[in-house]
Amino acid sequence: EEYWHAKFRLLNRCRKESYIGRDIPKWAKFFCSTLPSSCHIPGDISFIHSDDDAYRHLQMQHQRENCALVVELLRHMAFDRGEIAKAMRYFTPPPYRLSICATIDGVTIWEDSKATTAAASIAALRHVMAIASPCLWIVCGRQKGGNLEPFRPAIALASEIICFGDVSAAFRSEFPNVGVHYLSHKELLLGYMQNFINRHRGQRAAIVFSPGFTSFDFFENYEMRGNWFRKEVAHLIRAKHLEAAVK
């Protein structure tokens, strides 16, 4: 609630137009807040062709809404659709957002270290599970505060869950009846991932490293966390499988 009112004060201070996501009016009603008349909900972005591979990184549901907000602003600034579409075609997404870092025996390994909220992890799991199942979700990090209830949809989505780091105790307390594998050390992650791959070879399964919490238990930032996962976990697993295939 404090977070909502902090953001709501920003909207009230805006002297010109504001562009808000489609869920914001729902939350305004929930918190009995009246949105300023200068708030605009973005329209569709149907001119982004879903069958065009150049836009594949913008097709995730949460990214489509982000794009819609930006497009609405650019239209207001008098950019035409052709210019906007061209910019999106050549846009390179930042690292540490949901992307495949390895594929082993049909099992895709996704790295999403920048996901530090429940909403980000839920969006990642929904996107991956639309194209791959079963799905192993890896959650870790340090809790920002507040309860963990927003993570319940993510728990319902994942087929299996691994949890390690500072948040483990709170996660175990909040969800005592959920079958989560809790690791005492992050170094044990490699073995659990290897086991999952062995059990789901050729099933179009997925492993999703979308932590959902800040990186400040083991790492200085999410970049270091992402590099650790890509280089010391996914890379090692891929190397082991290549070595086994040669033998």
PDB file of C-alpha atoms in Angstrom:
ATOM      1  CA  GLU A   1       0.000   0.000   0.000  1.00  0.00           C
ATOM      2  CA  GLU A   2       2.872   2.383   0.781  1.00  0.00           C
ATOM      3  CA  TYR A   3       4.392   1.586  -2.610  1.00  0.00           C
ATOM      4  CA  TRP A   4       1.091   2.347  -4.354  1.00  0.00           C
ATOM      5  CA  HIS A   5       0.671   5.728  -2.652  1.00  0.00           C
ATOM      6  CA  ALA A   6       4.272   6.691  -3.436  1.00  0.00           C
ATOM      7  CA  LYS A   7       3.661   6.041  -7.141  1.00  0.00           C
ATOM      8  CA  PHE A   8       0.239   7.688  -6.995  1.00  0.00           C
ATOM      9  CA  ARG A   9       1.806  10.891  -5.663  1.00  0.00           C
ATOM     10  CA  LEU A  10       4.084  10.922  -8.691  1.00  0.00           C
ATOM     11  CA  LEU A  11       1.072  10.728 -11.014  1.00  0.00           C
ATOM     12  CA  ASN A  12      -0.603  13.604  -9.200  1.00  0.00           C
ATOM     13  CA  ARG A  13       2.512  15.750  -9.591  1.00  0.00           C
ATOM     14  CA  CYS A  14       2.730  15.256 -13.363  1.00  0.00           C
ATOM     15  CA  ARG A  15       1.754  18.459 -15.151  1.00  0.00           C
ATOM     16  CA  LYS A  16       1.260  16.812 -18.538  1.00  0.00           C
ATOM     17  CA  GLU A  17       0.176  13.408 -19.792  1.00  0.00           C
ATOM     18  CA  SER A  18       1.014  10.199 -17.963  1.00  0.00           C
ATOM     19  CA  TYR A  19       0.965   6.740 -19.481  1.00  0.00           C
ATOM     20  CA  ILE A  20      -0.105   3.899 -17.233  1.00  0.00           C
ATOM     21  CA  GLY A  21      -0.424   0.146 -17.546  1.00  0.00           C
ATOM     22  CA  ARG A  22      -3.791  -1.533 -17.996  1.00  0.00           C
ATOM     23  CA  ASP A  23      -3.835  -2.877 -14.424  1.00  0.00           C
ATOM     24  CA  ILE A  24      -3.367   0.521 -12.779  1.00  0.00           C
ATOM     25  CA  PRO A  25      -7.090   1.512 -12.749  1.00  0.00           C
ATOM     26  CA  LYS A  26      -7.853  -1.779 -10.977  1.00  0.00           C
ATOM     27  CA  TRP A  27      -5.336  -0.974  -8.248  1.00  0.00           C
ATOM     28  CA  ALA A  28      -6.577   2.609  -8.017  1.00  0.00           C
ATOM     29  CA  LYS A  29     -10.042   1.275  -7.292  1.00  0.00           C
ATOM     30  CA  PHE A  30      -8.651  -1.195  -4.760  1.00  0.00           C
ATOM     31  CA  PHE A  31      -6.897   1.611  -2.848  1.00  0.00           C
ATOM     32  CA  CYS A  32      -9.823   4.042  -3.277  1.00  0.00           C
ATOM     33  CA  SER A  33      -7.694   6.449  -5.345  1.00  0.00           C
ATOM     34  CA  THR A  34      -8.957   8.632  -8.187  1.00  0.00           C
ATOM     35  CA  LEU A  35      -6.555   8.721 -11.103  1.00  0.00           C
ATOM     36  CA  PRO A  36      -5.826  12.131 -12.666  1.00  0.00           C
ATOM     37  CA  SER A  37      -7.628  12.811 -15.951  1.00  0.00           C
ATOM     38  CA  SER A  38      -4.219  13.211 -17.614  1.00  0.00           C
ATOM     39  CA  CYS A  39      -3.537   9.462 -17.296  1.00  0.00           C
ATOM     40  CA  HIS A  40      -3.732   7.486 -20.525  1.00  0.00           C
ATOM     41  CA  ILE A  41      -3.849   3.727 -21.009  1.00  0.00           C
ATOM     42  CA  PRO A  42      -1.873   2.643 -24.095  1.00  0.00           C
ATOM     43  CA  GLY A  43      -3.585   1.288 -27.166  1.00  0.00           C
ATOM     44  CA  ASP A  44      -2.706  -1.835 -29.116  1.00  0.00           C
ATOM     45  CA  ILE A  45       0.613  -2.501 -30.828  1.00  0.00           C
ATOM     46  CA  SER A  46      -0.791  -4.702 -33.580  1.00  0.00           C
ATOM     47  CA  PHE A  47       1.661  -3.225 -36.064  1.00  0.00           C
ATOM     48  CA  ILE A  48       4.316  -5.390 -34.378  1.00  0.00           C
ATOM     49  CA  HIS A  49       3.940  -8.594 -36.358  1.00  0.00           C
ATOM     50  CA  SER A  50       3.926 -11.648 -34.127  1.00  0.00           C
ATOM     51  CA  ASP A  51       5.334 -13.797 -36.940  1.00  0.00           C
ATOM     52  CA  ASP A  52       8.325 -11.507 -37.472  1.00  0.00           C
ATOM     53  CA  ASP A  53      11.367 -13.051 -35.794  1.00  0.00           C
ATOM     54  CA  ALA A  54      12.973  -9.612 -35.440  1.00  0.00           C
ATOM     55  CA  TYR A  55      10.431  -8.762 -32.730  1.00  0.00           C
ATOM     56  CA  ARG A  56      10.568 -12.067 -30.842  1.00  0.00           C
ATOM     57  CA  HIS A  57      12.085 -10.508 -27.698  1.00  0.00           C
ATOM     58  CA  LEU A  58       9.166  -8.076 -27.510  1.00  0.00           C
ATOM     59  CA  GLN A  59       6.447 -10.735 -27.767  1.00  0.00           C
ATOM     60  CA  MET A  60       6.401 -11.703 -24.095  1.00  0.00           C
ATOM     61  CA  GLN A  61       3.232 -10.413 -22.485  1.00  0.00           C
ATOM     62  CA  HIS A  62       4.944  -8.107 -19.987  1.00  0.00           C
ATOM     63  CA  GLN A  63       7.183  -6.732 -22.725  1.00  0.00           C
ATOM     64  CA  ARG A  64       4.206  -6.049 -24.984  1.00  0.00           C
ATOM     65  CA  GLU A  65       2.708  -3.807 -22.322  1.00  0.00           C
ATOM     66  CA  ASN A  66       6.039  -2.063 -21.802  1.00  0.00           C
ATOM     67  CA  CYS A  67       6.207  -1.516 -25.574  1.00  0.00           C
ATOM     68  CA  ALA A  68       2.660  -0.189 -25.649  1.00  0.00           C
ATOM     69  CA  LEU A  69       3.536   2.433 -23.010  1.00  0.00           C
ATOM     70  CA  VAL A  70       6.589   3.568 -24.962  1.00  0.00           C
ATOM     71  CA  VAL A  71       4.700   3.602 -28.275  1.00  0.00           C
ATOM     72  CA  GLU A  72       1.956   5.766 -26.763  1.00  0.00           C
ATOM     73  CA  LEU A  73       4.545   8.273 -25.598  1.00  0.00           C
ATOM     74  CA  LEU A  74       6.343   8.292 -28.964  1.00  0.00           C
ATOM     75  CA  ARG A  75       3.080   8.853 -30.816  1.00  0.00           C
ATOM     76  CA  HIS A  76       2.407  11.818 -28.567  1.00  0.00           C
ATOM     77  CA  MET A  77       5.867  13.104 -29.532  1.00  0.00           C
ATOM     78  CA  ALA A  78       4.818  12.881 -33.221  1.00  0.00           C
ATOM     79  CA  PHE A  79       6.874   9.844 -34.259  1.00  0.00           C
ATOM     80  CA  ASP A  80       5.066   7.796 -36.911  1.00  0.00           C
ATOM     81  CA  ARG A  81       4.512   4.056 -36.791  1.00  0.00           C
ATOM     82  CA  GLY A  82       7.183   3.334 -39.368  1.00  0.00           C
ATOM     83  CA  GLU A  83       9.874   5.028 -37.303  1.00  0.00           C
ATOM     84  CA  ILE A  84       8.746   3.272 -34.129  1.00  0.00           C
ATOM     85  CA  ALA A  85       8.617  -0.154 -35.805  1.00  0.00           C
ATOM     86  CA  LYS A  86      12.105   0.342 -37.241  1.00  0.00           C
ATOM     87  CA  ALA A  87      13.528   1.266 -33.833  1.00  0.00           C
ATOM     88  CA  MET A  88      11.926  -1.815 -32.267  1.00  0.00           C
ATOM     89  CA  ARG A  89      13.248  -4.074 -35.025  1.00  0.00           C
ATOM     90  CA  TYR A  90      16.828  -3.087 -34.235  1.00  0.00           C
ATOM     91  CA  PHE A  91      16.415  -2.852 -30.487  1.00  0.00           C
ATOM     92  CA  THR A  92      18.761  -5.112 -28.521  1.00  0.00           C
ATOM     93  CA  PRO A  93      17.307  -6.143 -25.159  1.00  0.00           C
ATOM     94  CA  PRO A  94      19.541  -5.602 -22.135  1.00  0.00           C
ATOM     95  CA  PRO A  95      21.361  -8.617 -20.695  1.00  0.00           C
ATOM     96  CA  TYR A  96      20.109 -10.586 -17.690  1.00  0.00           C
ATOM     97  CA  ARG A  97      16.512 -10.451 -18.892  1.00  0.00           C
ATOM     98  CA  LEU A  98      14.773 -13.681 -19.835  1.00  0.00           C
ATOM     99  CA  SER A  99      16.812 -15.434 -22.517  1.00  0.00           C
ATOM    100  CA  ILE A 100      18.034 -18.949 -23.320  1.00  0.00           C
ATOM    101  CA  CYS A 101      21.630 -19.561 -22.263  1.00  0.00           C
ATOM    102  CA  ALA A 102      21.818 -23.287 -23.094  1.00  0.00           C
ATOM    103  CA  THR A 103      19.831 -26.174 -24.569  1.00  0.00           C
ATOM    104  CA  ILE A 104      20.769 -29.673 -23.448  1.00  0.00           C
ATOM    105  CA  ASP A 105      19.010 -32.806 -24.736  1.00  0.00           C
ATOM    106  CA  GLY A 106      15.890 -30.774 -25.487  1.00  0.00           C
ATOM    107  CA  VAL A 107      15.854 -29.041 -22.071  1.00  0.00           C
ATOM    108  CA  THR A 108      16.194 -25.259 -22.384  1.00  0.00           C
ATOM    109  CA  ILE A 109      17.948 -23.303 -19.620  1.00  0.00           C
ATOM    110  CA  TRP A 110      16.731 -19.719 -19.217  1.00  0.00           C
ATOM    111  CA  GLU A 111      18.568 -16.939 -17.372  1.00  0.00           C
ATOM    112  CA  ASP A 112      16.524 -14.050 -15.944  1.00  0.00           C
ATOM    113  CA  SER A 113      18.730 -12.689 -13.168  1.00  0.00           C
ATOM    114  CA  LYS A 114      17.221  -9.199 -13.419  1.00  0.00           C
ATOM    115  CA  ALA A 115      13.896 -10.561 -12.132  1.00  0.00           C
ATOM    116  CA  THR A 116      13.753  -9.234  -8.558  1.00  0.00           C
ATOM    117  CA  THR A 117       9.969  -9.226  -8.037  1.00  0.00           C
ATOM    118  CA  ALA A 118       7.170 -11.774  -7.983  1.00  0.00           C
ATOM    119  CA  ALA A 119       5.573 -10.167 -11.059  1.00  0.00           C
ATOM    120  CA  ALA A 120       8.774 -10.565 -13.090  1.00  0.00           C
ATOM    121  CA  SER A 121       9.167 -14.236 -12.168  1.00  0.00           C
ATOM    122  CA  ILE A 122       5.507 -14.966 -12.877  1.00  0.00           C
ATOM    123  CA  ALA A 123       5.791 -13.347 -16.306  1.00  0.00           C
ATOM    124  CA  ALA A 124       8.925 -15.376 -17.053  1.00  0.00           C
ATOM    125  CA  LEU A 125       7.319 -18.658 -16.012  1.00  0.00           C
ATOM    126  CA  ARG A 126       4.158 -17.973 -18.026  1.00  0.00           C
ATOM    127  CA  HIS A 127       6.184 -17.241 -21.125  1.00  0.00           C
ATOM    128  CA  VAL A 128       8.411 -20.302 -20.811  1.00  0.00           C
ATOM    129  CA  MET A 129       5.622 -22.707 -19.861  1.00  0.00           C
ATOM    130  CA  ALA A 130       3.633 -21.693 -22.926  1.00  0.00           C
ATOM    131  CA  ILE A 131       6.334 -23.398 -25.007  1.00  0.00           C
ATOM    132  CA  ALA A 132       7.975 -25.873 -22.605  1.00  0.00           C
ATOM    133  CA  SER A 133       6.902 -28.215 -19.803  1.00  0.00           C
ATOM    134  CA  PRO A 134       7.686 -29.465 -17.193  1.00  0.00           C
ATOM    135  CA  CYS A 135       9.462 -26.453 -15.755  1.00  0.00           C
ATOM    136  CA  LEU A 136      11.987 -26.184 -12.918  1.00  0.00           C
ATOM    137  CA  TRP A 137      11.955 -22.722 -11.294  1.00  0.00           C
ATOM    138  CA  ILE A 138      15.033 -21.533  -9.385  1.00  0.00           C
ATOM    139  CA  VAL A 139      14.306 -18.845  -6.772  1.00  0.00           C
ATOM    140  CA  CYS A 140      16.915 -17.179  -4.573  1.00  0.00           C
ATOM    141  CA  GLY A 141      18.158 -13.920  -3.099  1.00  0.00           C
ATOM    142  CA  ARG A 142      17.307 -11.509  -0.318  1.00  0.00           C
ATOM    143  CA  GLN A 143      13.781 -10.466   0.562  1.00  0.00           C
ATOM    144  CA  LYS A 144      12.894  -6.785   0.057  1.00  0.00           C
ATOM    145  CA  GLY A 145      10.314  -6.832   2.817  1.00  0.00           C
ATOM    146  CA  GLY A 146       6.592  -7.523   2.915  1.00  0.00           C
ATOM    147  CA  ASN A 147       4.909 -10.911   2.715  1.00  0.00           C
ATOM    148  CA  LEU A 148       5.495 -13.564   0.072  1.00  0.00           C
ATOM    149  CA  GLU A 149       1.875 -14.052  -0.938  1.00  0.00           C
ATOM    150  CA  PRO A 150       2.448 -12.510  -4.411  1.00  0.00           C
ATOM    151  CA  PHE A 151       4.693 -15.496  -5.208  1.00  0.00           C
ATOM    152  CA  ARG A 152       1.857 -18.010  -4.853  1.00  0.00           C
ATOM    153  CA  PRO A 153       0.930 -17.889  -8.598  1.00  0.00           C
ATOM    154  CA  ALA A 154       4.556 -18.627  -9.502  1.00  0.00           C
ATOM    155  CA  ILE A 155       4.534 -21.627  -7.172  1.00  0.00           C
ATOM    156  CA  ALA A 156       1.360 -22.881  -8.841  1.00  0.00           C
ATOM    157  CA  LEU A 157       2.935 -22.544 -12.295  1.00  0.00           C
ATOM    158  CA  ALA A 158       6.234 -24.344 -11.701  1.00  0.00           C
ATOM    159  CA  SER A 159       6.482 -28.126 -11.855  1.00  0.00           C
ATOM    160  CA  GLU A 160       9.471 -28.158  -9.495  1.00  0.00           C
ATOM    161  CA  ILE A 161      11.094 -25.453  -7.364  1.00  0.00           C
ATOM    162  CA  ILE A 162      14.604 -24.967  -6.008  1.00  0.00           C
ATOM    163  CA  CYS A 163      15.228 -22.273  -3.386  1.00  0.00           C
ATOM    164  CA  PHE A 164      18.478 -21.090  -1.817  1.00  0.00           C
ATOM    165  CA  GLY A 165      19.919 -17.973  -0.213  1.00  0.00           C
ATOM    166  CA  ASP A 166      18.626 -15.597   2.465  1.00  0.00           C
ATOM    167  CA  VAL A 167      14.998 -15.941   1.398  1.00  0.00           C
ATOM    168  CA  SER A 168      14.924 -19.695   2.054  1.00  0.00           C
ATOM    169  CA  ALA A 169      13.773 -19.444   5.691  1.00  0.00           C
ATOM    170  CA  ALA A 170      10.957 -17.020   4.860  1.00  0.00           C
ATOM    171  CA  PHE A 171       9.915 -19.105   1.851  1.00  0.00           C
ATOM    172  CA  ARG A 172       9.788 -22.276   3.925  1.00  0.00           C
ATOM    173  CA  SER A 173       7.750 -20.518   6.621  1.00  0.00           C
ATOM    174  CA  GLU A 174       5.275 -18.963   4.171  1.00  0.00           C
ATOM    175  CA  PHE A 175       4.754 -22.088   2.043  1.00  0.00           C
ATOM    176  CA  PRO A 176       5.276 -25.062   4.405  1.00  0.00           C
ATOM    177  CA  ASN A 177       3.152 -27.469   2.385  1.00  0.00           C
ATOM    178  CA  VAL A 178       4.794 -26.841  -0.983  1.00  0.00           C
ATOM    179  CA  GLY A 179       7.387 -29.332  -2.201  1.00  0.00           C
ATOM    180  CA  VAL A 180      10.415 -27.070  -2.555  1.00  0.00           C
ATOM    181  CA  HIS A 181      14.024 -28.282  -2.663  1.00  0.00           C
ATOM    182  CA  TYR A 182      15.999 -26.049  -0.288  1.00  0.00           C
ATOM    183  CA  LEU A 183      19.751 -25.895  -0.867  1.00  0.00           C
ATOM    184  CA  SER A 184      22.167 -25.144   1.939  1.00  0.00           C
ATOM    185  CA  HIS A 185      24.782 -23.916  -0.561  1.00  0.00           C
ATOM    186  CA  LYS A 186      24.391 -22.448  -4.038  1.00  0.00           C
ATOM    187  CA  GLU A 187      27.092 -24.818  -5.267  1.00  0.00           C
ATOM    188  CA  LEU A 188      24.584 -27.680  -4.927  1.00  0.00           C
ATOM    189  CA  LEU A 189      22.463 -26.169  -7.715  1.00  0.00           C
ATOM    190  CA  LEU A 190      24.493 -27.845 -10.437  1.00  0.00           C
ATOM    191  CA  GLY A 191      23.624 -31.338  -9.236  1.00  0.00           C
ATOM    192  CA  TYR A 192      19.889 -30.638  -8.984  1.00  0.00           C
ATOM    193  CA  MET A 193      19.792 -29.173 -12.480  1.00  0.00           C
ATOM    194  CA  GLN A 194      21.708 -32.153 -13.821  1.00  0.00           C
ATOM    195  CA  ASN A 195      19.193 -34.498 -12.200  1.00  0.00           C
ATOM    196  CA  PHE A 196      16.273 -32.591 -13.760  1.00  0.00           C
ATOM    197  CA  ILE A 197      17.852 -32.791 -17.214  1.00  0.00           C
ATOM    198  CA  ASN A 198      18.479 -36.516 -16.848  1.00  0.00           C
ATOM    199  CA  ARG A 199      14.846 -37.112 -15.906  1.00  0.00           C
ATOM    200  CA  HIS A 200      13.385 -35.019 -18.728  1.00  0.00           C
ATOM    201  CA  ARG A 201      15.586 -35.658 -21.741  1.00  0.00           C
ATOM    202  CA  GLY A 202      13.772 -34.972 -24.993  1.00  0.00           C
ATOM    203  CA  GLN A 203      10.587 -33.760 -23.263  1.00  0.00           C
ATOM    204  CA  ARG A 204      10.919 -30.092 -24.249  1.00  0.00           C
ATOM    205  CA  ALA A 205      11.301 -29.231 -20.589  1.00  0.00           C
ATOM    206  CA  ALA A 206      12.801 -26.028 -19.168  1.00  0.00           C
ATOM    207  CA  ILE A 207      14.873 -24.695 -16.281  1.00  0.00           C
ATOM    208  CA  VAL A 208      14.159 -21.065 -15.393  1.00  0.00           C
ATOM    209  CA  PHE A 209      16.594 -19.074 -13.256  1.00  0.00           C
ATOM    210  CA  SER A 210      14.277 -16.192 -12.379  1.00  0.00           C
ATOM    211  CA  PRO A 211      15.237 -15.403  -8.751  1.00  0.00           C
ATOM    212  CA  GLY A 212      12.379 -13.059  -7.803  1.00  0.00           C
ATOM    213  CA  PHE A 213      14.484 -11.368  -5.088  1.00  0.00           C
ATOM    214  CA  THR A 214      17.463  -9.030  -4.885  1.00  0.00           C
ATOM    215  CA  SER A 215      20.953 -10.434  -5.354  1.00  0.00           C
ATOM    216  CA  PHE A 216      22.467  -9.001  -2.195  1.00  0.00           C
ATOM    217  CA  ASP A 217      22.908 -12.227  -0.251  1.00  0.00           C
ATOM    218  CA  PHE A 218      25.702 -13.720  -2.372  1.00  0.00           C
ATOM    219  CA  PHE A 219      26.298 -11.134  -5.102  1.00  0.00           C
ATOM    220  CA  GLU A 220      26.894  -7.395  -5.379  1.00  0.00           C
ATOM    221  CA  ASN A 221      24.275  -7.006  -8.139  1.00  0.00           C
ATOM    222  CA  TYR A 222      22.108  -8.967 -10.533  1.00  0.00           C
ATOM    223  CA  GLU A 223      24.790  -8.734 -13.252  1.00  0.00           C
ATOM    224  CA  MET A 224      27.211 -10.734 -11.111  1.00  0.00           C
ATOM    225  CA  ARG A 225      24.429 -13.190 -10.323  1.00  0.00           C
ATOM    226  CA  GLY A 226      23.591 -13.616 -14.001  1.00  0.00           C
ATOM    227  CA  ASN A 227      27.230 -14.130 -14.949  1.00  0.00           C
ATOM    228  CA  TRP A 228      27.617 -16.720 -12.206  1.00  0.00           C
ATOM    229  CA  PHE A 229      24.637 -18.668 -13.456  1.00  0.00           C
ATOM    230  CA  ARG A 230      25.621 -18.501 -17.120  1.00  0.00           C
ATOM    231  CA  LYS A 231      29.324 -19.259 -16.692  1.00  0.00           C
ATOM    232  CA  GLU A 232      29.553 -21.417 -13.594  1.00  0.00           C
ATOM    233  CA  VAL A 233      26.285 -23.324 -13.803  1.00  0.00           C
ATOM    234  CA  ALA A 234      24.787 -23.512 -17.302  1.00  0.00           C
ATOM    235  CA  HIS A 235      28.200 -23.553 -18.993  1.00  0.00           C
ATOM    236  CA  LEU A 236      29.487 -26.348 -16.753  1.00  0.00           C
ATOM    237  CA  ILE A 237      26.410 -28.480 -17.333  1.00  0.00           C
ATOM    238  CA  ARG A 238      26.694 -28.044 -21.097  1.00  0.00           C
ATOM    239  CA  ALA A 239      30.406 -28.905 -20.966  1.00  0.00           C
ATOM    240  CA  LYS A 240      29.697 -32.089 -18.990  1.00  0.00           C
ATOM    241  CA  HIS A 241      27.086 -33.212 -21.504  1.00  0.00           C
ATOM    242  CA  LEU A 242      29.395 -32.535 -24.444  1.00  0.00           C
ATOM    243  CA  GLU A 243      32.131 -34.518 -22.714  1.00  0.00           C
ATOM    244  CA  ALA A 244      29.751 -37.414 -22.052  1.00  0.00           C
ATOM    245  CA  ALA A 245      28.599 -37.380 -25.684  1.00  0.00           C
ATOM    246  CA  VAL A 246      32.189 -37.628 -26.939  1.00  0.00           C
ATOM    247  CA  LYS A 247      32.935 -40.564 -24.642  1.00  0.00           C
TER     248      LYS A 247
END
